[in-house]
PDB file of C-alpha atoms and ligand atoms in Angstrom:
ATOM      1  CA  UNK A   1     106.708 -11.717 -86.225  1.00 43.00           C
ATOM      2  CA  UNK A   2     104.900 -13.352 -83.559  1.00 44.00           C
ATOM      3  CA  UNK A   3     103.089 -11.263 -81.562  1.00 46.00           C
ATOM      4  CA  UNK A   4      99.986 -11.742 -78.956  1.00 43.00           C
ATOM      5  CA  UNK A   5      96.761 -11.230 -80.276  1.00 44.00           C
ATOM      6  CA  UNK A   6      94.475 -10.464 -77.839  1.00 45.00           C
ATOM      7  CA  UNK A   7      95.232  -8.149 -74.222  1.00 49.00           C
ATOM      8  CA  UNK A   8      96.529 -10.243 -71.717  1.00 52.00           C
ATOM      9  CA  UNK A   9      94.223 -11.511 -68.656  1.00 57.00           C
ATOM     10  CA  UNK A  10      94.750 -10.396 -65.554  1.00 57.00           C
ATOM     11  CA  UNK A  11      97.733 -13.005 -63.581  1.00 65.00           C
ATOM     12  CA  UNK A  12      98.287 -14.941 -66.676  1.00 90.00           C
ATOM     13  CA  UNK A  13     102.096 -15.289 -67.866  1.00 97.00           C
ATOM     14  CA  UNK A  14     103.727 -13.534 -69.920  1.00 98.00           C
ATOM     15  CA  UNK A  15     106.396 -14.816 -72.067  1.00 98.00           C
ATOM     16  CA  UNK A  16     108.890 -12.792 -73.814  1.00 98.00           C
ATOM     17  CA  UNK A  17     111.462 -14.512 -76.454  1.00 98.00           C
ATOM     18  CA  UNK A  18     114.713 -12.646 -77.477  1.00 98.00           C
ATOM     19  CA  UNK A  19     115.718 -14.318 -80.954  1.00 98.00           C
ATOM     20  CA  UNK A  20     118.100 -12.840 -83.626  1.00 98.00           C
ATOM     21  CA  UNK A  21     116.126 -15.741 -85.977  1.00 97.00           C
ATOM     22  CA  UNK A  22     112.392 -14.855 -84.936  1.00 98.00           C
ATOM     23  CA  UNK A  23     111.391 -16.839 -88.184  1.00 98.00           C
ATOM     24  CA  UNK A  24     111.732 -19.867 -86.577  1.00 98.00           C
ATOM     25  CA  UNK A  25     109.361 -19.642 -83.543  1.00 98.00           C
ATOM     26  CA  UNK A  26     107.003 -18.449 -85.943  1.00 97.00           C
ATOM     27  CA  UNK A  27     104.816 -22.397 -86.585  1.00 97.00           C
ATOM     28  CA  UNK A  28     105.362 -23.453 -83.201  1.00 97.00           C
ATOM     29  CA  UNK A  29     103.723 -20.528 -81.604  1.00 97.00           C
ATOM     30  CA  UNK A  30     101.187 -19.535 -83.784  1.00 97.00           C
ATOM     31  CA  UNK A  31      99.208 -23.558 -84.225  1.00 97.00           C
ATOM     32  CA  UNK A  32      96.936 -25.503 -82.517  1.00 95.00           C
ATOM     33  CA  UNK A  33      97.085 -25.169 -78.322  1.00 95.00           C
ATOM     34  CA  UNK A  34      99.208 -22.661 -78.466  1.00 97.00           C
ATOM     35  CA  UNK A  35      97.329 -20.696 -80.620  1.00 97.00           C
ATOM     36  CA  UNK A  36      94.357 -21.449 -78.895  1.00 96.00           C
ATOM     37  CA  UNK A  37      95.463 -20.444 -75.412  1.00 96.00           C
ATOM     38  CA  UNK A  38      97.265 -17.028 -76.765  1.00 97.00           C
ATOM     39  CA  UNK A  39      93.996 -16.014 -78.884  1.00 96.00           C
ATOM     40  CA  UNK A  40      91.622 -17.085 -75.157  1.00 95.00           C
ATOM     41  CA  UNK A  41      94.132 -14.870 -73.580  1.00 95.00           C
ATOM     42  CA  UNK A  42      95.835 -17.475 -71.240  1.00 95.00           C
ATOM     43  CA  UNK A  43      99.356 -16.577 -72.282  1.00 97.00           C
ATOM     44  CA  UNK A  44     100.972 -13.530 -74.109  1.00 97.00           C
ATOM     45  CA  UNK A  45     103.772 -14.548 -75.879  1.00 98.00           C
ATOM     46  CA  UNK A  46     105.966 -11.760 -78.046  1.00 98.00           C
ATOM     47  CA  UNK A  47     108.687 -12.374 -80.172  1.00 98.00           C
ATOM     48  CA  UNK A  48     111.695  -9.697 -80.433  1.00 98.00           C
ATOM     49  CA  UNK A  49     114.227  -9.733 -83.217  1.00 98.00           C
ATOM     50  CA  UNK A  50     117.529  -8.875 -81.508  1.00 98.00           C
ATOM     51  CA  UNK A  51     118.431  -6.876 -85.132  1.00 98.00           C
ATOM     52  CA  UNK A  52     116.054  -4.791 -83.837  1.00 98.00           C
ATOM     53  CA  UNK A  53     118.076  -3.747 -81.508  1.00 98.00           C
ATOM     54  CA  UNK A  54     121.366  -3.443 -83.823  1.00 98.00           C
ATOM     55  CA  UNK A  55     122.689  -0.234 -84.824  1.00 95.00           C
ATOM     56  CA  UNK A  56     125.193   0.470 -87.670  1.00 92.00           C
ATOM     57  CA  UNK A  57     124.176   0.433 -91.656  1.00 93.00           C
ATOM     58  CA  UNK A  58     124.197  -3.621 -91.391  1.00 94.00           C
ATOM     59  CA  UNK A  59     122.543  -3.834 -87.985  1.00 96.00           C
ATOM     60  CA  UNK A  60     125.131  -6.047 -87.108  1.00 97.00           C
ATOM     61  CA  UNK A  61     124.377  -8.769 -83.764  1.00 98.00           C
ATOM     62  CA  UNK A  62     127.221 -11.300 -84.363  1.00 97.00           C
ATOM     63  CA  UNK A  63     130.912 -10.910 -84.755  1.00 96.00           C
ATOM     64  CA  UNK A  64     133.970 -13.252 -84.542  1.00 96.00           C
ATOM     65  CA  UNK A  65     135.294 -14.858 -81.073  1.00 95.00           C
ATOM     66  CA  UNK A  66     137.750 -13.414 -79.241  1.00 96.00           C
ATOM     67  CA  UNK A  67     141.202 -15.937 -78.943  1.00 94.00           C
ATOM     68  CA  UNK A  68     140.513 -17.113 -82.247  1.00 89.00           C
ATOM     69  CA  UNK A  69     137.818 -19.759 -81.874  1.00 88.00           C
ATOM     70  CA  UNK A  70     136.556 -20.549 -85.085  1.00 91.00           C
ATOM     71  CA  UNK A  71     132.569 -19.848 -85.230  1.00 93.00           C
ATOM     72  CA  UNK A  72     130.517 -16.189 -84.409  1.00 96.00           C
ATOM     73  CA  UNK A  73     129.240 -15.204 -81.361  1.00 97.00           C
ATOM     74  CA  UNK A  74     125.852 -13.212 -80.709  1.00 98.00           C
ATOM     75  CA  UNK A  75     127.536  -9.560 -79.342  1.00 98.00           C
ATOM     76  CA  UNK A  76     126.648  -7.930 -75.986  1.00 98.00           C
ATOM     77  CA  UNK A  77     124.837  -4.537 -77.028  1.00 98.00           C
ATOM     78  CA  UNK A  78     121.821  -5.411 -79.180  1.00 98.00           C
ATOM     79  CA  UNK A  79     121.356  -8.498 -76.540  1.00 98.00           C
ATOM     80  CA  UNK A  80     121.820  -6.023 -73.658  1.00 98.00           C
ATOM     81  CA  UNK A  81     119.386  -3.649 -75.236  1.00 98.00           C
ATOM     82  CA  UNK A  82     116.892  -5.854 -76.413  1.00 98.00           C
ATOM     83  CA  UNK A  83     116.727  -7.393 -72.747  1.00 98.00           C
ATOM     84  CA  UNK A  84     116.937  -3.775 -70.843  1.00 98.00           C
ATOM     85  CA  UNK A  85     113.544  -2.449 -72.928  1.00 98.00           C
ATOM     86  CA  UNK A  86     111.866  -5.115 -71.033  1.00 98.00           C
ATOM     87  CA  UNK A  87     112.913  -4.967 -67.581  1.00 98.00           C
ATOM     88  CA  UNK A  88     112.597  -1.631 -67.770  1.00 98.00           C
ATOM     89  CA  UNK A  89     108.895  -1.761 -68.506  1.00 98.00           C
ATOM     90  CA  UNK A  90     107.860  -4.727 -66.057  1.00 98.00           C
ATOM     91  CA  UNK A  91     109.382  -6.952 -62.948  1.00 98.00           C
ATOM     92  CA  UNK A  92     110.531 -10.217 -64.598  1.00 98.00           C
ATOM     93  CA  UNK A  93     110.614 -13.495 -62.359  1.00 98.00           C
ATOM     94  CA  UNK A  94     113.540 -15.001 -64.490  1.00 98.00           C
ATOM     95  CA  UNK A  95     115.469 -13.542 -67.333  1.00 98.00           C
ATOM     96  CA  UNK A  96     116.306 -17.347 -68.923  1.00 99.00           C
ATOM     97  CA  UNK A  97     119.113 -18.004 -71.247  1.00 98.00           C
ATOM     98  CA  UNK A  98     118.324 -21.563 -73.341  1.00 98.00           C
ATOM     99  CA  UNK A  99     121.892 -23.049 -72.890  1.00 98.00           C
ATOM    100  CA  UNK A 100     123.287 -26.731 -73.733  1.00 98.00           C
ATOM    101  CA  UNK A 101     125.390 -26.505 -70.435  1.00 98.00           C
ATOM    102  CA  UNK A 102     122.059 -24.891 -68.573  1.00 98.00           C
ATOM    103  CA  UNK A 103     120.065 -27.049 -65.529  1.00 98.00           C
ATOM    104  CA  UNK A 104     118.092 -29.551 -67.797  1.00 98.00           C
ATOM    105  CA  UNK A 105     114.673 -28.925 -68.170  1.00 98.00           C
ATOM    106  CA  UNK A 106     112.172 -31.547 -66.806  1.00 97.00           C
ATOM    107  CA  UNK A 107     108.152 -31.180 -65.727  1.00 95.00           C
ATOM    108  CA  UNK A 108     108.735 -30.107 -61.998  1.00 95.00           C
ATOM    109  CA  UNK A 109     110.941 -26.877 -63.727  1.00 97.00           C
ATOM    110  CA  UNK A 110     107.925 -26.753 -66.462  1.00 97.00           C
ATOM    111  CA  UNK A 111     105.187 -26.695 -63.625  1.00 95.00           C
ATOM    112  CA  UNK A 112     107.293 -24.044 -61.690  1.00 96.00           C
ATOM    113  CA  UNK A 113     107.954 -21.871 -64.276  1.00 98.00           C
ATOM    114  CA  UNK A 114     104.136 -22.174 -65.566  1.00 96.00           C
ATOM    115  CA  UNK A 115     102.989 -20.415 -62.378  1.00 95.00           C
ATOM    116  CA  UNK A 116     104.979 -17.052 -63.083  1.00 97.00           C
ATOM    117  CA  UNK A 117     103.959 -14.098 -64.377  1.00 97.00           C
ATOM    118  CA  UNK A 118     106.934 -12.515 -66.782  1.00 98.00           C
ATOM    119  CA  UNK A 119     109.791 -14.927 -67.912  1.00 98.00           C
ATOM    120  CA  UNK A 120     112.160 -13.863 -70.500  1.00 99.00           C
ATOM    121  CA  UNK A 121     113.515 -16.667 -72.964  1.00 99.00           C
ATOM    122  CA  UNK A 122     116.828 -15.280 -74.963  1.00 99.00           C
ATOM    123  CA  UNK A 123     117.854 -17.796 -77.284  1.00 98.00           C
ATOM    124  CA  UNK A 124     121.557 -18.233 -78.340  1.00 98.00           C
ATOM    125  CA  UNK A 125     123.414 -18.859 -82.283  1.00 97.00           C
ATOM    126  CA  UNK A 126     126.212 -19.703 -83.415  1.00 94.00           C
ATOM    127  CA  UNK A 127     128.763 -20.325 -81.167  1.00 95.00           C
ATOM    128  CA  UNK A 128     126.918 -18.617 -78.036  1.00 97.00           C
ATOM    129  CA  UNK A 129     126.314 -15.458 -76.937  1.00 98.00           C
ATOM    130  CA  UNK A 130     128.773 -12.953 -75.653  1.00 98.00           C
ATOM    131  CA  UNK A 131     129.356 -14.192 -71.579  1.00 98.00           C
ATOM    132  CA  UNK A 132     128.890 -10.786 -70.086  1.00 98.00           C
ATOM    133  CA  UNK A 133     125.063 -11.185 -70.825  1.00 98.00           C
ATOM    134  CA  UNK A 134     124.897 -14.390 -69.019  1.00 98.00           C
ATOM    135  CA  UNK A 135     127.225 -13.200 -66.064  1.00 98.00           C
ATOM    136  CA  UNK A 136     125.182  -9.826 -65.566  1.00 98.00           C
ATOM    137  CA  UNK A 137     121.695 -10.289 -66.790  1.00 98.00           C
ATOM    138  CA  UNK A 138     120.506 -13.721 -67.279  1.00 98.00           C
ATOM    139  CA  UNK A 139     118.791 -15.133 -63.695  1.00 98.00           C
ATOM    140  CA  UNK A 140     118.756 -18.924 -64.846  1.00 98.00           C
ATOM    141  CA  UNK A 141     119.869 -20.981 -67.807  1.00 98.00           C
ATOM    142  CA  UNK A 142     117.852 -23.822 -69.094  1.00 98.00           C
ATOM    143  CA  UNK A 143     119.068 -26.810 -71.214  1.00 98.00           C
ATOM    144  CA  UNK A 144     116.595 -29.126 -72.955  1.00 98.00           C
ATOM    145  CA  UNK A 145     119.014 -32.054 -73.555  1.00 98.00           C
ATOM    146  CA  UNK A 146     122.241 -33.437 -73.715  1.00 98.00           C
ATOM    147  CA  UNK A 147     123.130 -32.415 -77.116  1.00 98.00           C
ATOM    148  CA  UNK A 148     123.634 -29.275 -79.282  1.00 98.00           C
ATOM    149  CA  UNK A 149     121.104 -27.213 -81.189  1.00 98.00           C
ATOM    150  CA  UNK A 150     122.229 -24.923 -83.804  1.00 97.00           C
ATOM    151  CA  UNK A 151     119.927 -22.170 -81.936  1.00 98.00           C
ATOM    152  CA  UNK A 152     118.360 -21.777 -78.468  1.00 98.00           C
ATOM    153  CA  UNK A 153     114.662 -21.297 -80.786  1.00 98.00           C
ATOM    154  CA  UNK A 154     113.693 -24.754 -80.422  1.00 98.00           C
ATOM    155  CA  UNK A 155     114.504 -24.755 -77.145  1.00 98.00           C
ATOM    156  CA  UNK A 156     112.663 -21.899 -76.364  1.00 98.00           C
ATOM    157  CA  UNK A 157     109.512 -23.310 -78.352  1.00 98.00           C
ATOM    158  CA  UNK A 158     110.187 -26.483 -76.361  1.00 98.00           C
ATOM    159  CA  UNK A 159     109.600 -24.560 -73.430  1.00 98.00           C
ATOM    160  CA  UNK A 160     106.861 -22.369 -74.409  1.00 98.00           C
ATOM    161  CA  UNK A 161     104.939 -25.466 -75.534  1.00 98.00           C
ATOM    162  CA  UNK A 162     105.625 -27.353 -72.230  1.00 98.00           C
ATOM    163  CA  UNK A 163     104.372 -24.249 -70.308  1.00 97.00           C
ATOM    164  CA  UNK A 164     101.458 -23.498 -71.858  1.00 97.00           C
ATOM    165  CA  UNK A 165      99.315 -27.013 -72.256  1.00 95.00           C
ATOM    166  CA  UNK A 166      99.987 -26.410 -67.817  1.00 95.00           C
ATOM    167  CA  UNK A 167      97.991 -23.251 -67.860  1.00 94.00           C
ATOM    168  CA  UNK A 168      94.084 -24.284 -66.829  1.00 91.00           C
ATOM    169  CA  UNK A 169      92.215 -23.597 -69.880  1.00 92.00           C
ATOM    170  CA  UNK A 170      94.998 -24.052 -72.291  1.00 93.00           C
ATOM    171  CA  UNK A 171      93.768 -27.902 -73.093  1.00 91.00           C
ATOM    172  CA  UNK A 172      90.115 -28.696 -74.030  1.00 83.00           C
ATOM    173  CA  UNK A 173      89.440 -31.395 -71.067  1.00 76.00           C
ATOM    174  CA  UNK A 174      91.396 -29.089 -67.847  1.00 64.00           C
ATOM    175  CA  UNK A 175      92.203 -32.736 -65.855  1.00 68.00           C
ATOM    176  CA  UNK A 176      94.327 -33.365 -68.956  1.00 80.00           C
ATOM    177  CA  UNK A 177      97.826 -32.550 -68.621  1.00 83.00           C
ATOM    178  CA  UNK A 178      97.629 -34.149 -65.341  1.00 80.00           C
ATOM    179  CA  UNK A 179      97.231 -37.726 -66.350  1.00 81.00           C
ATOM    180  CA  UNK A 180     100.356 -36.910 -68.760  1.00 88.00           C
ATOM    181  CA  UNK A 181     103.468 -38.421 -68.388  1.00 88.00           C
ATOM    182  CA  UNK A 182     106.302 -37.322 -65.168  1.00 87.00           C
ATOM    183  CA  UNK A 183     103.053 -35.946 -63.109  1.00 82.00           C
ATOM    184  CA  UNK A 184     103.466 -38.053 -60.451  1.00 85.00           C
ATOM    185  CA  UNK A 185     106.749 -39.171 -61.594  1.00 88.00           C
ATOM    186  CA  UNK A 186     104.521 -42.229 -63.756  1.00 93.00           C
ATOM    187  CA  UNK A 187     104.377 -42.442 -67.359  1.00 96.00           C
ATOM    188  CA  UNK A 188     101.035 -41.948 -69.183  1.00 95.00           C
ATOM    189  CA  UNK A 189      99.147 -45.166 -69.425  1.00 96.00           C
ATOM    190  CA  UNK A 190      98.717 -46.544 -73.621  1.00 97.00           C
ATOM    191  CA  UNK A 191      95.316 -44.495 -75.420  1.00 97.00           C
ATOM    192  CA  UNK A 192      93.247 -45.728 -77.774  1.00 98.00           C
ATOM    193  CA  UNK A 193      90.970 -43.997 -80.022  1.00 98.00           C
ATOM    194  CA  UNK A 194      87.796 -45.924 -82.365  1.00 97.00           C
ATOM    195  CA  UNK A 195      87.348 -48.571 -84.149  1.00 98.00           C
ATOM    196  CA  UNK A 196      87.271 -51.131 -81.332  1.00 98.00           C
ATOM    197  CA  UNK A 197      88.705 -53.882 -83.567  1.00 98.00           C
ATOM    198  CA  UNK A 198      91.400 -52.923 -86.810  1.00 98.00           C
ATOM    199  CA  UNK A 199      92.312 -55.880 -89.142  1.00 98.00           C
ATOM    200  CA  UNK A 200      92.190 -57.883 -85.789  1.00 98.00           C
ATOM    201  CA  UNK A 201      94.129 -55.100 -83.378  1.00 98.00           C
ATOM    202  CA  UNK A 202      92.150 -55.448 -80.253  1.00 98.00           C
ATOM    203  CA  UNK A 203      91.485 -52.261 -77.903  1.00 98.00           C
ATOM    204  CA  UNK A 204      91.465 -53.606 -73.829  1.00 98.00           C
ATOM    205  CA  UNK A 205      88.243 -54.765 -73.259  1.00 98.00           C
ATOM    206  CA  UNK A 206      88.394 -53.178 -70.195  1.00 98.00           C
ATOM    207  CA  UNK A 207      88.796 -49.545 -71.943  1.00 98.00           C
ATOM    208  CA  UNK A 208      85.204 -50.513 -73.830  1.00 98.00           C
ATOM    209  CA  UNK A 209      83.380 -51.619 -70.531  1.00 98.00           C
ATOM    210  CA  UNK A 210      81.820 -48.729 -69.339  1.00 97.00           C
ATOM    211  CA  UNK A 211      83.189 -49.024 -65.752  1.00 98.00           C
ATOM    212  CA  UNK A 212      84.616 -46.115 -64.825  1.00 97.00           C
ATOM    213  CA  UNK A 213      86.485 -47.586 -61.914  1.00 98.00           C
ATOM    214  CA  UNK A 214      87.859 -50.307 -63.615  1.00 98.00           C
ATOM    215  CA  UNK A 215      89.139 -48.305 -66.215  1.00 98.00           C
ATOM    216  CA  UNK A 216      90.844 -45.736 -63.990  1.00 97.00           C
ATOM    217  CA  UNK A 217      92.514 -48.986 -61.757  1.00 98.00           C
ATOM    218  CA  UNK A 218      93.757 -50.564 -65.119  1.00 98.00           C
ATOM    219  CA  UNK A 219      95.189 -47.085 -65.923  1.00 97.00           C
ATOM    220  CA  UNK A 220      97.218 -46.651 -62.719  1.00 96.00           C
ATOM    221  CA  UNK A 221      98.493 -50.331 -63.339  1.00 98.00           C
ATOM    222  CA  UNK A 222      99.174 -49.622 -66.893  1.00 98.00           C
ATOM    223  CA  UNK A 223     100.842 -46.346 -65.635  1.00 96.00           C
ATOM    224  CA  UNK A 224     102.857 -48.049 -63.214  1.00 97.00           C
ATOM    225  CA  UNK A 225     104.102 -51.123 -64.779  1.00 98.00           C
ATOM    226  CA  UNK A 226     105.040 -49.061 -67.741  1.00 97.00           C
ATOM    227  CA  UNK A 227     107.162 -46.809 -65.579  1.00 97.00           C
ATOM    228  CA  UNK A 228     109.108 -49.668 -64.274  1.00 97.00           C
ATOM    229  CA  UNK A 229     109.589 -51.380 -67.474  1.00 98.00           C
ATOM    230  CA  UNK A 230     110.703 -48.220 -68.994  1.00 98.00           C
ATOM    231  CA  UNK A 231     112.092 -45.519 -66.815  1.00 97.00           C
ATOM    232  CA  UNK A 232     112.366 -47.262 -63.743  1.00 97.00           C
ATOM    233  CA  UNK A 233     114.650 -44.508 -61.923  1.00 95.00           C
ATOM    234  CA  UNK A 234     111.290 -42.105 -62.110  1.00 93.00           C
ATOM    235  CA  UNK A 235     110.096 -44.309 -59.125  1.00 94.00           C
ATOM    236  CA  UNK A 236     112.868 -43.434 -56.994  1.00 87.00           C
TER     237      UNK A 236
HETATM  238  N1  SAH B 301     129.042 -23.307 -78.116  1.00 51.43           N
HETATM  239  C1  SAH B 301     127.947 -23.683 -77.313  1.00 51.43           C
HETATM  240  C2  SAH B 301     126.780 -24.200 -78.133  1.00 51.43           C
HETATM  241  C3  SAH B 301     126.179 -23.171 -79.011  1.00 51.43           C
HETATM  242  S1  SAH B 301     124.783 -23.773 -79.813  1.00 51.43           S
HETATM  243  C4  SAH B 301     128.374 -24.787 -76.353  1.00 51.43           C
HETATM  244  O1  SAH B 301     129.188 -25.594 -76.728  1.00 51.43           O
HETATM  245  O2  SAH B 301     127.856 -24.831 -75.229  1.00 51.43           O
HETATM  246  C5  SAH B 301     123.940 -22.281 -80.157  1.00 51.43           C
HETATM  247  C6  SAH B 301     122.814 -21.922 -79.234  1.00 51.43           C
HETATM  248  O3  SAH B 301     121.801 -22.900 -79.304  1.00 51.43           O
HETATM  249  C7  SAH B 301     123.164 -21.833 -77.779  1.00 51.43           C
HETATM  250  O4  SAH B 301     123.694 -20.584 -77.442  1.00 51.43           O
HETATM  251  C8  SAH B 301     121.818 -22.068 -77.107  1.00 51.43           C
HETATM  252  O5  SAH B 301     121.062 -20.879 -77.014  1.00 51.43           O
HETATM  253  C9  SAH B 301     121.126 -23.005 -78.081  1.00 51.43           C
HETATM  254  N2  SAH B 301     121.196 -24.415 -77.639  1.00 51.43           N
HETATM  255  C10 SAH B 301     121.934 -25.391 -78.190  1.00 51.43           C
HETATM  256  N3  SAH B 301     121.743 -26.563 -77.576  1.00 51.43           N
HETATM  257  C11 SAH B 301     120.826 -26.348 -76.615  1.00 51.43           C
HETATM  258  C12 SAH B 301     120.224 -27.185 -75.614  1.00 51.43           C
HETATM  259  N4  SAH B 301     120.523 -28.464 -75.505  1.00 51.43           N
HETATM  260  N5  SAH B 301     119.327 -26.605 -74.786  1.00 51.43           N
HETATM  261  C13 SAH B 301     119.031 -25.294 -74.874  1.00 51.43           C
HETATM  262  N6  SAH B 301     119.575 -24.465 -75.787  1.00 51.43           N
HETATM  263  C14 SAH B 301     120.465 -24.974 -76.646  1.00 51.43           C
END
């Protein structure tokens, strides 16, 4: 299971993810920035298996829907547990359910949420989770899209993800995630990377010029005329 590696530094956040399928935050978490800014100690991230948290000789965390719905439905106790041995051990600033029918996630939410110190992620299956969790214990519920995951994990890594590259540190160059698209409600301007010149594919010549204040006013245009081509209601 995913765990954090290293002890976590002082005021950085803390991200706990209730999963009865832990297996599949596994990659996500555990590669490349992520990796990097849980083993530097910028995030603690921890993974808990709601079975866990089951009792009985089959450790049981689903059963059928009541009315007869077809499909199962992720049952109170083992949620209620696994979420109760947290909050008992530290103040959480959100206890977040990952919900189709949730407020739809977005960078303002990501840059909010990236400033806290202890957020709980619980991820759904199946058909849902029992309702009493989300009426007594969740604080917020987050969607990621209009449309319907078989699981709240990707969601969850989604999130995790979007969080993380915020935290200073977490990318290589810091001024980073700031030129990245919906900061300043602009999409990112087009990148280019060497050679100059492949099979006749030119790079701007204003991106090879060496003026740094060019290049950053040819960005901002790029950024902006790109916005209204593409998502024009961002300018609004
Ligand atoms: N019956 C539910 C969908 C269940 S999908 C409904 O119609 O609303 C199973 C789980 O996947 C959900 O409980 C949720 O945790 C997760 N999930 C599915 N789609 C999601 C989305 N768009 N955003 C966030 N989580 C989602």
């Amino acid at each position: 299971m995913a765990k954090g590696k290293y002890i976590r530094k002082r005021g950085s956040l803390r991200i706990d993810i209730i999963s009865g399928v832990p297996q599949l935050l596994e990659s996500p978490l555990n590669h490349s920035i992520v990796k990097r800014a849980r083993d530097k100690g910028l995030v603690y991230i921890e993974v808990h298996d709601i079975r866990d948290y089951a009792t009985g000789k089959y450790r049981k965390i689903d059963d059928y829907c009541y009315g007869g719905n077809a499909g199962m439905v992720l049952m109170v106790e083992p949620i209620y547990k696994a979420i109760t041995a947290l909050t008992k051990q530290r103040k959480y600033d959100e206890v977040i359910f990952l919900s189709p029918d949730g407020e739809q996630f977005d960078q303002p939410m990501a840059n909010s949420l990236s400033l806290k110190k202890n957020l709980i992620l619980l991820c759904g299956h199946y058909k849902g989770i029992d309702h009493r969790i989300r009426e007594h214990l969740i604080t917020k519920e987050i969607s990621i899209g209009n449309y319907v995951l078989s699981g709240g994990e990707i969601a969850a890594a989604a999130i995790t993800d979007t969080l993380v590259r915020l935290i200073p540190g977490a990318l290589t160059d810091e001024t980073s995630a700031l030129t990245d698209s919906y900061q300043n409600s602009l999409l990112s301007p087009p990148v280019y990377t060497r050679p100059a010149n492949f099979k006749g594919w030119k790079v701007p010549d204003v991106l090879l010029s060496g003026d740094h204040n060019k290049i950053s006013k040819w960005q901002d245009a790029q950024a902006l005329a790109r916005t209204k081509a593409l998502r024009p209601e961002l300018l609004k």
